[in-house]
PDB file of C-alpha atoms in Angstrom:
ATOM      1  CA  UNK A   1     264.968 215.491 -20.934  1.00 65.00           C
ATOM      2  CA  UNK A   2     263.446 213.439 -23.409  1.00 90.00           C
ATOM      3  CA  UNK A   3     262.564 210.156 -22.274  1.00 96.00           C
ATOM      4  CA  UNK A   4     263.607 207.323 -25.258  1.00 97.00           C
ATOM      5  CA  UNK A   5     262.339 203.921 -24.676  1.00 97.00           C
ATOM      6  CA  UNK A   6     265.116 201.293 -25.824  1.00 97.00           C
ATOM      7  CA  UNK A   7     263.665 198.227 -27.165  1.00 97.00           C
ATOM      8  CA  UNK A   8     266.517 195.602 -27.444  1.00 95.00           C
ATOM      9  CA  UNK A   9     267.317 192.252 -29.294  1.00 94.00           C
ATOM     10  CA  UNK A  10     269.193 190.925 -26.640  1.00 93.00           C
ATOM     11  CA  UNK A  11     269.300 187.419 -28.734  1.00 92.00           C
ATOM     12  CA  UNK A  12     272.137 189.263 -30.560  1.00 92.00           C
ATOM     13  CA  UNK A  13     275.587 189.753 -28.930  1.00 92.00           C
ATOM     14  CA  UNK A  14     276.430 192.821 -30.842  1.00 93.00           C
ATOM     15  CA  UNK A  15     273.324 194.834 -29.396  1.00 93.00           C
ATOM     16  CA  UNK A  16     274.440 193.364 -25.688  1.00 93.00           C
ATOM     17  CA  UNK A  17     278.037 194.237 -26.032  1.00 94.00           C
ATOM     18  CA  UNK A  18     277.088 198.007 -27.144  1.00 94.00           C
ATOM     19  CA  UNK A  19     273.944 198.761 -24.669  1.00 95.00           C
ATOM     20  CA  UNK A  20     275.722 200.050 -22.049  1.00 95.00           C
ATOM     21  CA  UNK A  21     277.465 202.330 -24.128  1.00 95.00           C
ATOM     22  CA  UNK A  22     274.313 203.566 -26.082  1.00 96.00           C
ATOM     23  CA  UNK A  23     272.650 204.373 -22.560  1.00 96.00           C
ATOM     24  CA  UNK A  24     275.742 206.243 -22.169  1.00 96.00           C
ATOM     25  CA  UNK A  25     275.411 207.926 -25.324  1.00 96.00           C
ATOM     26  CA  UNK A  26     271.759 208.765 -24.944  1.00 96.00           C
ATOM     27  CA  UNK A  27     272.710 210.548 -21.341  1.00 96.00           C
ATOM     28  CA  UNK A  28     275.442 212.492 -23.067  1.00 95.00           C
ATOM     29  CA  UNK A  29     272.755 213.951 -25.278  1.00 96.00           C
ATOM     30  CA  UNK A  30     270.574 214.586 -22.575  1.00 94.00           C
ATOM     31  CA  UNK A  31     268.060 212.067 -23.178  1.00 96.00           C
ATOM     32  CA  UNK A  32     266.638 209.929 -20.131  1.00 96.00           C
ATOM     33  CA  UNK A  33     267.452 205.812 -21.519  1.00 96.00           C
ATOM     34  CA  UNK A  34     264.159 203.706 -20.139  1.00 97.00           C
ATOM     35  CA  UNK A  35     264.654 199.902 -20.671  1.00 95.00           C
ATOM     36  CA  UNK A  36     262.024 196.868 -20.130  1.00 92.00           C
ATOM     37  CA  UNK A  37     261.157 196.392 -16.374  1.00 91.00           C
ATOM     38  CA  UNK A  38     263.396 193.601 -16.027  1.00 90.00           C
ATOM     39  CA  UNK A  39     266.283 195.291 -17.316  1.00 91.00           C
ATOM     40  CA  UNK A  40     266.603 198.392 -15.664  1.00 88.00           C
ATOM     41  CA  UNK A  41     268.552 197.756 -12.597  1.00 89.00           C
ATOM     42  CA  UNK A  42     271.308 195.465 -14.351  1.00 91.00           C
ATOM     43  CA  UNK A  43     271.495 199.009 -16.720  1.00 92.00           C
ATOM     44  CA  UNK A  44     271.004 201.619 -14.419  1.00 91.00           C
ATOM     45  CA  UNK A  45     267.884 202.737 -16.174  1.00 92.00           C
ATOM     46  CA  UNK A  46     264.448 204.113 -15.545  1.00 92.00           C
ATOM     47  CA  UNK A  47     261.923 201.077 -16.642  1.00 93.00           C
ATOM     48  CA  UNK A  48     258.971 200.410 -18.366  1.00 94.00           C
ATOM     49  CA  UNK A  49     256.735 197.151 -18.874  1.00 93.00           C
ATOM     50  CA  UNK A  50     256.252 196.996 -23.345  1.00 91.00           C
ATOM     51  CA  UNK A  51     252.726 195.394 -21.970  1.00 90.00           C
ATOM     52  CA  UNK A  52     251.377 198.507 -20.136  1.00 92.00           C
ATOM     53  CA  UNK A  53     249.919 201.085 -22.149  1.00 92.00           C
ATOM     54  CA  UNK A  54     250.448 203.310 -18.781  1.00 93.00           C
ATOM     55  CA  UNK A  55     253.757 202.177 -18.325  1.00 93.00           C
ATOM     56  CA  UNK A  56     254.436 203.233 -22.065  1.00 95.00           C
ATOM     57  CA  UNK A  57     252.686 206.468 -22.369  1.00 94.00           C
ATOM     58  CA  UNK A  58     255.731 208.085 -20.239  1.00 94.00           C
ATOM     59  CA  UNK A  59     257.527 207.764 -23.499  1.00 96.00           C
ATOM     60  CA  UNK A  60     258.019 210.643 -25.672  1.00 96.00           C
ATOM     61  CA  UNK A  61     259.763 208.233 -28.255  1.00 96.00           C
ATOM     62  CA  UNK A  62     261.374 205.162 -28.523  1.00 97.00           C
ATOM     63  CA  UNK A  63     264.106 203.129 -30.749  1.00 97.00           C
ATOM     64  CA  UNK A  64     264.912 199.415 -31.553  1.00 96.00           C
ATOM     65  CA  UNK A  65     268.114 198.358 -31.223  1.00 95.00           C
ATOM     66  CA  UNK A  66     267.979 194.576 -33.865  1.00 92.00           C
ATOM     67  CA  UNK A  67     267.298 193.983 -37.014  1.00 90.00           C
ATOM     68  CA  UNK A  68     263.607 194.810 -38.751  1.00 91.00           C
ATOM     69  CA  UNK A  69     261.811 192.173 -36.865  1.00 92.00           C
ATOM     70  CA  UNK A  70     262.911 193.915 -33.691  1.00 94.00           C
ATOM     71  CA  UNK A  71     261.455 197.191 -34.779  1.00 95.00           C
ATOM     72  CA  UNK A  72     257.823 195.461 -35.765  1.00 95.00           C
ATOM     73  CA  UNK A  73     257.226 194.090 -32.852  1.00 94.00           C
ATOM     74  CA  UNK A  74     258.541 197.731 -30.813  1.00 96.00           C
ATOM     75  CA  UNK A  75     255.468 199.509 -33.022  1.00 96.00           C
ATOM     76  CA  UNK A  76     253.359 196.419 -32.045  1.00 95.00           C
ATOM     77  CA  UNK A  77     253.232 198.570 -28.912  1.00 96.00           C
ATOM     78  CA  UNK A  78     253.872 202.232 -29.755  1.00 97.00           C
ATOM     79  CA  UNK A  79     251.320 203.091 -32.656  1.00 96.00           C
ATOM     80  CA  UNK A  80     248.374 202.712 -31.005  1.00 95.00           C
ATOM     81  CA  UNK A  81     249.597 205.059 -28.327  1.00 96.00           C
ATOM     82  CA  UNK A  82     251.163 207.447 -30.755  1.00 96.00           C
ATOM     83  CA  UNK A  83     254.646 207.213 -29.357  1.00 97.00           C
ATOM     84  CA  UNK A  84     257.023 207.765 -32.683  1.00 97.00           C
ATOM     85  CA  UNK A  85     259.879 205.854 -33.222  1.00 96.00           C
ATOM     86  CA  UNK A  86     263.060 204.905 -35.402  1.00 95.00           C
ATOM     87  CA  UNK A  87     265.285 201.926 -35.254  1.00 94.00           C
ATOM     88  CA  UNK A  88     269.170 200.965 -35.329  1.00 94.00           C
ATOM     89  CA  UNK A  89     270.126 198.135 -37.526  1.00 91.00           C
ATOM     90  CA  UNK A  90     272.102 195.513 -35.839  1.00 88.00           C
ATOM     91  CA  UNK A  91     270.882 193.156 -38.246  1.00 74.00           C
ATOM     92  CA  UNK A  92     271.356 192.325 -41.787  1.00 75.00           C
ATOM     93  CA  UNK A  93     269.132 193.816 -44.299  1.00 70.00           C
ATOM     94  CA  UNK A  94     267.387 196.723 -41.822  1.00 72.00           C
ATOM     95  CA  UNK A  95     264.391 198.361 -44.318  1.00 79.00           C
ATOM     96  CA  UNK A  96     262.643 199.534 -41.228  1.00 87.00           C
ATOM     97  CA  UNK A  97     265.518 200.016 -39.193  1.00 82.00           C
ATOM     98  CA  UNK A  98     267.283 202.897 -40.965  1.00 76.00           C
ATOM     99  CA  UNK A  99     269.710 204.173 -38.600  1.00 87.00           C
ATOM    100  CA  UNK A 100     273.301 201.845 -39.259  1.00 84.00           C
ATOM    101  CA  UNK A 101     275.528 200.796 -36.392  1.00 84.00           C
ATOM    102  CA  UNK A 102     278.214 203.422 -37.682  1.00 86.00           C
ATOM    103  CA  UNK A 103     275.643 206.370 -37.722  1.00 88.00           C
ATOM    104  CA  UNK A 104     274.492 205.834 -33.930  1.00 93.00           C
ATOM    105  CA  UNK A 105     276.427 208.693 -32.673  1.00 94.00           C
ATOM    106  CA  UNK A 106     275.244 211.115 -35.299  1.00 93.00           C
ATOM    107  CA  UNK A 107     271.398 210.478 -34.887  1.00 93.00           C
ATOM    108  CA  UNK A 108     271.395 210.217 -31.260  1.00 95.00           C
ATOM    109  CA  UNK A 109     272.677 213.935 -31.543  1.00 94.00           C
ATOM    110  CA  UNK A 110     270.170 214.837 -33.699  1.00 94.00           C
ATOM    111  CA  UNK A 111     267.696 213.307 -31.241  1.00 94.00           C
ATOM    112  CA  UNK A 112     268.872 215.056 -28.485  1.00 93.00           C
ATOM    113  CA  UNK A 113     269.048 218.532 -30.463  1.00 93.00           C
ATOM    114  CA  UNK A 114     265.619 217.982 -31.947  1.00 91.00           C
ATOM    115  CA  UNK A 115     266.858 218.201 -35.545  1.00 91.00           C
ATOM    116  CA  UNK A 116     264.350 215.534 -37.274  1.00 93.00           C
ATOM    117  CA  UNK A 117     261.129 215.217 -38.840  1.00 93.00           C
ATOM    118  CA  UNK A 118     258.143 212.599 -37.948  1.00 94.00           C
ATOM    119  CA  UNK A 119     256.464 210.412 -41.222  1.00 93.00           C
ATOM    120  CA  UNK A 120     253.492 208.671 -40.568  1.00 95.00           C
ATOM    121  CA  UNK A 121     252.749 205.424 -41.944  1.00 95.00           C
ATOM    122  CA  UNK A 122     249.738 203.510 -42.474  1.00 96.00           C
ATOM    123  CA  UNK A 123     248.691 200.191 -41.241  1.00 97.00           C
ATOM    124  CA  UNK A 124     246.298 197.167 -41.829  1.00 98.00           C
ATOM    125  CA  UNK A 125     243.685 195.935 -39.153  1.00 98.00           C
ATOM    126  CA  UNK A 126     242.401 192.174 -39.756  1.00 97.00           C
ATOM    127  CA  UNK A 127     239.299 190.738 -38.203  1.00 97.00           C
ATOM    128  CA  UNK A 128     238.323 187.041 -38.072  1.00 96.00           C
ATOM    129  CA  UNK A 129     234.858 186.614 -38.077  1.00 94.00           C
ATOM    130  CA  UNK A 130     232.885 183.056 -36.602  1.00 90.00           C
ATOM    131  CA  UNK A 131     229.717 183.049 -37.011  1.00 84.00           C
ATOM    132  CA  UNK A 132     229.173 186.796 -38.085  1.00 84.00           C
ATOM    133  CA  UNK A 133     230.553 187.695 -34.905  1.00 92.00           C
ATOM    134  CA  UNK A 134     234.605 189.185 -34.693  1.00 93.00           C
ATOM    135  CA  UNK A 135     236.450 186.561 -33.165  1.00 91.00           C
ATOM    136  CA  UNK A 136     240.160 188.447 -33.075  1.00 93.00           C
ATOM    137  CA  UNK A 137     241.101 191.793 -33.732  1.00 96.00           C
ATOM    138  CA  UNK A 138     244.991 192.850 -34.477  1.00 96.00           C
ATOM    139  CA  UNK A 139     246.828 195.737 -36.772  1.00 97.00           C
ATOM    140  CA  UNK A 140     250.126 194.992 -39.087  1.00 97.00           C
ATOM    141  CA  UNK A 141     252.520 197.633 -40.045  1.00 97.00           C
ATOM    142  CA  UNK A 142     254.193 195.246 -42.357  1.00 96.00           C
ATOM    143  CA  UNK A 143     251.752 192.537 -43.557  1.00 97.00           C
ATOM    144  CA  UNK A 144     249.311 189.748 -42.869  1.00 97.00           C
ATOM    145  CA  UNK A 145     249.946 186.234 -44.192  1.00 97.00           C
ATOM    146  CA  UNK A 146     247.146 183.866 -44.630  1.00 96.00           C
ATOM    147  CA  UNK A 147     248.057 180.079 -45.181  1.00 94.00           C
ATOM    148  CA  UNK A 148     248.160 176.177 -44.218  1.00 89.00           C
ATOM    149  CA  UNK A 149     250.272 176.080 -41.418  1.00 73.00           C
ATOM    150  CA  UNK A 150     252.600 173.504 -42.482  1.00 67.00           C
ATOM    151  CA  UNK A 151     253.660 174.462 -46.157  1.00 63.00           C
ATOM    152  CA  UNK A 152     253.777 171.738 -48.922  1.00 68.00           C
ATOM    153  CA  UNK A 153     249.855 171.912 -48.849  1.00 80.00           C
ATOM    154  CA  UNK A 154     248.087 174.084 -51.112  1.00 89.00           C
ATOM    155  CA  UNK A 155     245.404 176.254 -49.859  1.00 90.00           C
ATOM    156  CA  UNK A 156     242.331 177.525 -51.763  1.00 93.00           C
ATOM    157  CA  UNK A 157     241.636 181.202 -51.228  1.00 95.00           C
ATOM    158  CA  UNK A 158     239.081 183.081 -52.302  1.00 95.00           C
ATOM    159  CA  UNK A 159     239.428 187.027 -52.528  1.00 97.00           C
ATOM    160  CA  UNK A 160     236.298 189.679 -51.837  1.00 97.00           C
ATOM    161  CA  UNK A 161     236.945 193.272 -52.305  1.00 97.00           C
ATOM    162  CA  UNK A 162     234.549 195.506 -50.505  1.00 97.00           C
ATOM    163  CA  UNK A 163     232.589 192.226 -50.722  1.00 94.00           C
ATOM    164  CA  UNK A 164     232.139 191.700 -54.547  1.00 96.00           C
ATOM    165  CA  UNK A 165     233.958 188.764 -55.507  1.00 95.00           C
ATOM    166  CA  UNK A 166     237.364 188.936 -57.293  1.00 94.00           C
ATOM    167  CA  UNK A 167     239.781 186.118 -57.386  1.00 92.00           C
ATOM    168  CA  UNK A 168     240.367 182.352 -56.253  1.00 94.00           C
ATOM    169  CA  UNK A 169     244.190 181.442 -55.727  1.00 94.00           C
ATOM    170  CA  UNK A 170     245.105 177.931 -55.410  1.00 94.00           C
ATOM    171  CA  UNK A 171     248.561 179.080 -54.063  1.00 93.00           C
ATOM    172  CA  UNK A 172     250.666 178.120 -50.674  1.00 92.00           C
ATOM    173  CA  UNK A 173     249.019 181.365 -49.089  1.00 94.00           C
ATOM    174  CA  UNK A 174     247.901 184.957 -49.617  1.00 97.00           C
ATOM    175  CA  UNK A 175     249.778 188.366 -48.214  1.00 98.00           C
ATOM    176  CA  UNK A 176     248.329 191.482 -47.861  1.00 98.00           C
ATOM    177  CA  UNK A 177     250.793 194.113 -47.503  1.00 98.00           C
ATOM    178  CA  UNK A 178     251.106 197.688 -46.688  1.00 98.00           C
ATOM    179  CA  UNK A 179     253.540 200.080 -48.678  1.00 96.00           C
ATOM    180  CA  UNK A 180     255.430 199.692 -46.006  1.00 95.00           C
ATOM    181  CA  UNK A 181     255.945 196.136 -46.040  1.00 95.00           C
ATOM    182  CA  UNK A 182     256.587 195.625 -49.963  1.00 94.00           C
ATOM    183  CA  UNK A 183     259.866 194.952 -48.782  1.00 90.00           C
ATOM    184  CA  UNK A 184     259.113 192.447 -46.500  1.00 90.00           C
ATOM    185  CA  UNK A 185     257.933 188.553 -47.796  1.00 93.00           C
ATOM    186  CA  UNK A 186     255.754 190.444 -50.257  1.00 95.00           C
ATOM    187  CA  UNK A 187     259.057 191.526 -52.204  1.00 92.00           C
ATOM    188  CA  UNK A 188     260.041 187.881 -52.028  1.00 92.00           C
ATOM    189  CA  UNK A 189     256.459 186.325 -53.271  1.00 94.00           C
ATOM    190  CA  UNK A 190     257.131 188.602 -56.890  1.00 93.00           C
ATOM    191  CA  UNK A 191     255.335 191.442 -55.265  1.00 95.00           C
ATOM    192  CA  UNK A 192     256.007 195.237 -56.223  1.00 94.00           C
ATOM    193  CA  UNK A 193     258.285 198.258 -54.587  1.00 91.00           C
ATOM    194  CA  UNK A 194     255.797 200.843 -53.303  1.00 93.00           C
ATOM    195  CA  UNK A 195     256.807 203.710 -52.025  1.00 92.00           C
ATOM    196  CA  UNK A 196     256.040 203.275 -48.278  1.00 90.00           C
ATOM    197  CA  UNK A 197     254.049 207.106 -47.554  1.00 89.00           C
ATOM    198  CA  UNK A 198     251.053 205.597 -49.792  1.00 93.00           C
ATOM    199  CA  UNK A 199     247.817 204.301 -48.683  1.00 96.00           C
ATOM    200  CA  UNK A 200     247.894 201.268 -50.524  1.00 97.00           C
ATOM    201  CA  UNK A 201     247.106 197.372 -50.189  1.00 98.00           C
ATOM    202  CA  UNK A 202     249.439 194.930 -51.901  1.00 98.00           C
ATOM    203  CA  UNK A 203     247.796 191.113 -52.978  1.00 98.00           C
ATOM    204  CA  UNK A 204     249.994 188.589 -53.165  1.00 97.00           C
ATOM    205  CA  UNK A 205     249.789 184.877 -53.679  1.00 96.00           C
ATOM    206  CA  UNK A 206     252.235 183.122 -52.434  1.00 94.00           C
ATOM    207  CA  UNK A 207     253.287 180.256 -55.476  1.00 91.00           C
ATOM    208  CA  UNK A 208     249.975 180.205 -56.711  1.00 91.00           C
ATOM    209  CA  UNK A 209     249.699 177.434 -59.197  1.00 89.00           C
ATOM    210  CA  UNK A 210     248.880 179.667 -61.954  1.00 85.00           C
ATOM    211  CA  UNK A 211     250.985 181.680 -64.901  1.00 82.00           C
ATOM    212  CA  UNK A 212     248.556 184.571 -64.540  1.00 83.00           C
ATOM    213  CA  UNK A 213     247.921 184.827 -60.807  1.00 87.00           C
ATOM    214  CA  UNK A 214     249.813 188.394 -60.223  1.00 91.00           C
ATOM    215  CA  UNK A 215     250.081 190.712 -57.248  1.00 94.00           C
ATOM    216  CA  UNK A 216     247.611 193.629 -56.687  1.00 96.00           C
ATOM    217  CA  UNK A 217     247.273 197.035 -55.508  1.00 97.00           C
ATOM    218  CA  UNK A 218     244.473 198.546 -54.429  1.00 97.00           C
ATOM    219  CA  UNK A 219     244.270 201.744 -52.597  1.00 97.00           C
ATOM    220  CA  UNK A 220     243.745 201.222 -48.936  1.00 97.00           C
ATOM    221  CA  UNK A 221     240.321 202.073 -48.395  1.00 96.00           C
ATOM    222  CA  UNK A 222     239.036 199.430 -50.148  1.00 97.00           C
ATOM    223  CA  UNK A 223     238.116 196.438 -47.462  1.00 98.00           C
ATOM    224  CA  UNK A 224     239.565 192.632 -48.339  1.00 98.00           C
ATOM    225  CA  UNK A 225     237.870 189.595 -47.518  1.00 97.00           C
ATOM    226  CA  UNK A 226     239.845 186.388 -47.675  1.00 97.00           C
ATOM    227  CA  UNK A 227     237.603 183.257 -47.305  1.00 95.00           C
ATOM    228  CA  UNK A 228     239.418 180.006 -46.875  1.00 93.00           C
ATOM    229  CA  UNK A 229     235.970 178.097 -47.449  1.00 89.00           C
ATOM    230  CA  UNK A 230     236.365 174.639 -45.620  1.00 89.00           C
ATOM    231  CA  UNK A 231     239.906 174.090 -44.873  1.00 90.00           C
ATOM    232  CA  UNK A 232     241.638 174.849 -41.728  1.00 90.00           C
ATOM    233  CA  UNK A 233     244.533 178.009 -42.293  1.00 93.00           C
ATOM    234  CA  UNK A 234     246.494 180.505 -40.180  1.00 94.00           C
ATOM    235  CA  UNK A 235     246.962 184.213 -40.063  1.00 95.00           C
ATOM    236  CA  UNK A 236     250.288 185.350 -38.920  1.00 95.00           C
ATOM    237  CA  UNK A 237     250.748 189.863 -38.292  1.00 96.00           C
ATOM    238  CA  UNK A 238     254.124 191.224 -39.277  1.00 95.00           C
ATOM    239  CA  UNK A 239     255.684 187.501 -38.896  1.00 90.00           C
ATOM    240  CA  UNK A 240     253.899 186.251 -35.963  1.00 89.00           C
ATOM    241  CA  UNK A 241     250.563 183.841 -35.702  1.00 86.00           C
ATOM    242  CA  UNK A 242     247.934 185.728 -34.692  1.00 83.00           C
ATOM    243  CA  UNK A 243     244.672 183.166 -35.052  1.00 90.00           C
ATOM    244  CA  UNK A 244     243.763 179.952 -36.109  1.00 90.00           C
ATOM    245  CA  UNK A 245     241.360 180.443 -39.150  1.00 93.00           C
ATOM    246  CA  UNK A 246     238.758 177.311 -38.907  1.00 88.00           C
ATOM    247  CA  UNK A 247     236.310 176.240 -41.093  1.00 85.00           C
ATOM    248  CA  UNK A 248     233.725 178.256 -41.999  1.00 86.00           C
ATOM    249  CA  UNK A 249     235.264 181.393 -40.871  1.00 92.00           C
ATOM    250  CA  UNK A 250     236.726 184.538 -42.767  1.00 94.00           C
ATOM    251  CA  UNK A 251     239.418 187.462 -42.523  1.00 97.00           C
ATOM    252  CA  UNK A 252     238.641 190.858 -43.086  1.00 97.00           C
ATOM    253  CA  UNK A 253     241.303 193.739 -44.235  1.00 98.00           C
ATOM    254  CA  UNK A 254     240.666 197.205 -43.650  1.00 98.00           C
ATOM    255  CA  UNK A 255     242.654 200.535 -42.724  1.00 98.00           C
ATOM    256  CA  UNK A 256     243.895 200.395 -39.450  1.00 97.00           C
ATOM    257  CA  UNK A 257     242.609 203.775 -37.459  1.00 97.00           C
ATOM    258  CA  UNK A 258     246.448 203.418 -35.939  1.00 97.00           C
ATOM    259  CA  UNK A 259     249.419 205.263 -37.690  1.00 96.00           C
ATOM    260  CA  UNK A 260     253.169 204.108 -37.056  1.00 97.00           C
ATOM    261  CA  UNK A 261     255.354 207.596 -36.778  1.00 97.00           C
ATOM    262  CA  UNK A 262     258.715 206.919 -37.655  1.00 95.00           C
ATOM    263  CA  UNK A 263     261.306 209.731 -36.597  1.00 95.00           C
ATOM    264  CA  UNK A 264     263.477 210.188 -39.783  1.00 92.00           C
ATOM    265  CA  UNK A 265     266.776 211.230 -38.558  1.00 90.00           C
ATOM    266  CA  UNK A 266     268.739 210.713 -41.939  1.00 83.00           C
ATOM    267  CA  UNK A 267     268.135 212.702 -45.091  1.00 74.00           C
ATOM    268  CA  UNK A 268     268.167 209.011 -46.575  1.00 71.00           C
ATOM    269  CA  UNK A 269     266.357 208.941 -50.066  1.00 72.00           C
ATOM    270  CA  UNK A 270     264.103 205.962 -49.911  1.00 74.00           C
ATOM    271  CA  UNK A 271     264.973 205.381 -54.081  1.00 75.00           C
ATOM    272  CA  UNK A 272     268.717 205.617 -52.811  1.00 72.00           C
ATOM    273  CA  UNK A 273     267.626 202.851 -49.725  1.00 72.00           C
ATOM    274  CA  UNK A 274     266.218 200.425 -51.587  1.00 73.00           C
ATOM    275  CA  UNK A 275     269.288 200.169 -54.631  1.00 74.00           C
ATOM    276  CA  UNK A 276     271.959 200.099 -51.491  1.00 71.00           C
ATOM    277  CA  UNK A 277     270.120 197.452 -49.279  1.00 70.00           C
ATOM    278  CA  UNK A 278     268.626 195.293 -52.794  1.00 70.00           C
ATOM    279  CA  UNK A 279     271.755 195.052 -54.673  1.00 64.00           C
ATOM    280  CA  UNK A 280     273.828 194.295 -51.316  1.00 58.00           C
ATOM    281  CA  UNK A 281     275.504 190.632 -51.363  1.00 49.00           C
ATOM    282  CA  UNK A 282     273.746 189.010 -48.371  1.00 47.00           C
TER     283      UNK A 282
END
């Protein structure tokens, strides 16, 4: 049996009022339903703790049952051990979650049956450096956001790449993106559609107070420095803070050594994806 690790939103009614019957499902296909420690004996389930890398590594794949924030913070947990994974979209918009609530039965068959194929994606590893020493280490598969805290203040960025210097944003913050996540808050900022396989950084300032202040790609290789010179900022990972960025410190951007495997169990055409879910009335 293959052992699927079910990552829930149980904030949202609809993913509570179908659990039961997706462990249900997941049996029927001969695959063994594992749930968070505290879950398993109201579900009947094997469990695991999300914060054990022991506990995980029994795994041979897991899902997220919520919307795309669900699924970001399941591969929070599951990249760096090389567990793949996929999501179901009980949410609204659901980039990262490709699997809709009306295709559940038909992928969980595929699942069981073996019938898919595993794409790896890239991610981004920030370090905050004090004093020439790293401070706080921590990977995105989506993006990191760099700015004030409280917005209505401008912050004044400066951008290094591989530590030559090349641009100063006056802006309400800075992304950095991966492919993955141009459809996150990047899309939103004015930044591009990239198709998510490529090793790519995307630059974007967030209402920079200039006309020709643009985003940028850069292959992924390439290492970003972001230096908030005196002010006080904050870097949030795929929507969540992550470190306070004081005075006289600095982030650095680089390839993560982690890749997120996401089990494709739809012949979905990502060109097809993004016209459906983008021109959708939300």
């Amino acid at each position: 049996m293959k052992k699927l690790g079910i990552f829930p939103h149980m904030g949202k009614e609809k993913v509570c009022t179908n659990l039961i019957g997706f462990i249900k499902l997941c049996r029927e296909n001969k695959i063994e339903p594992y749930i968070f420690s505290e879950l398993c004996e109201e579900y009947g389930c094997e469990g695991y703790n999300p914060n054990d890398r022991k506990s995980l590594k029994k795994l041979d794949a897991a899902v997220s049952l919520g919307g795309d924030g669900t699924f970001l913070k399941m591969a929070r947990h599951i990249a760096p051990l090389g567990i793949p994974g996929f999501g179901i979209n009980f949410g609204k918009l659901g980039f990262l979650a490709e699997i809709d609530f009306q295709g559940i039965k038909k992928a969980i068959a595929r699942l069981g049956e073996e019938k898919y194929i595993i794409e790896n994606r890239s991610l981004l590893r920030a370090d905050l450096f004090k004093k020439g020493r790293c401070a706080v280490t921590v990977d995105a598969l989506n993006d990191f956001v760099l700015t004030k805290g409280t917005f209505g203040k401008m912050a004044h960025i400066r951008l290094y790449i591989n530590g030559k210097p090349s641009g100063f944003y006056a802006a309400d913050g800075i992304i950095v993106a991966t492919a993955t996540g141009s459809t996150g808050y990047s899309l939103s900022a004015g930044g591009p559609l990239v198709q998510p396989e490529l090793d790519i950084s995307i630059i974007t300032p967030i209402c920079a107070h200039s006309l020709t202040a643009r985003a940028l790609v850069i292959p992924m290789s390439e290492t970003i420095e972001l230096d908030p010179g005196d002010e006080d900022m904050v870097l949030a990972a795929d929507g969540e803070n992550a470190a306070e960025v004081k005075s006289g410190t600095y982030v650095r951007i680089s390839k993560s050594p982690y890749k997120m495997q996401f089990i494709r169990l739809t012949g979905r055409d990502y060109y097809q994806t993004w016209q459906q879910k983008l021109m959708r009335n939300l």
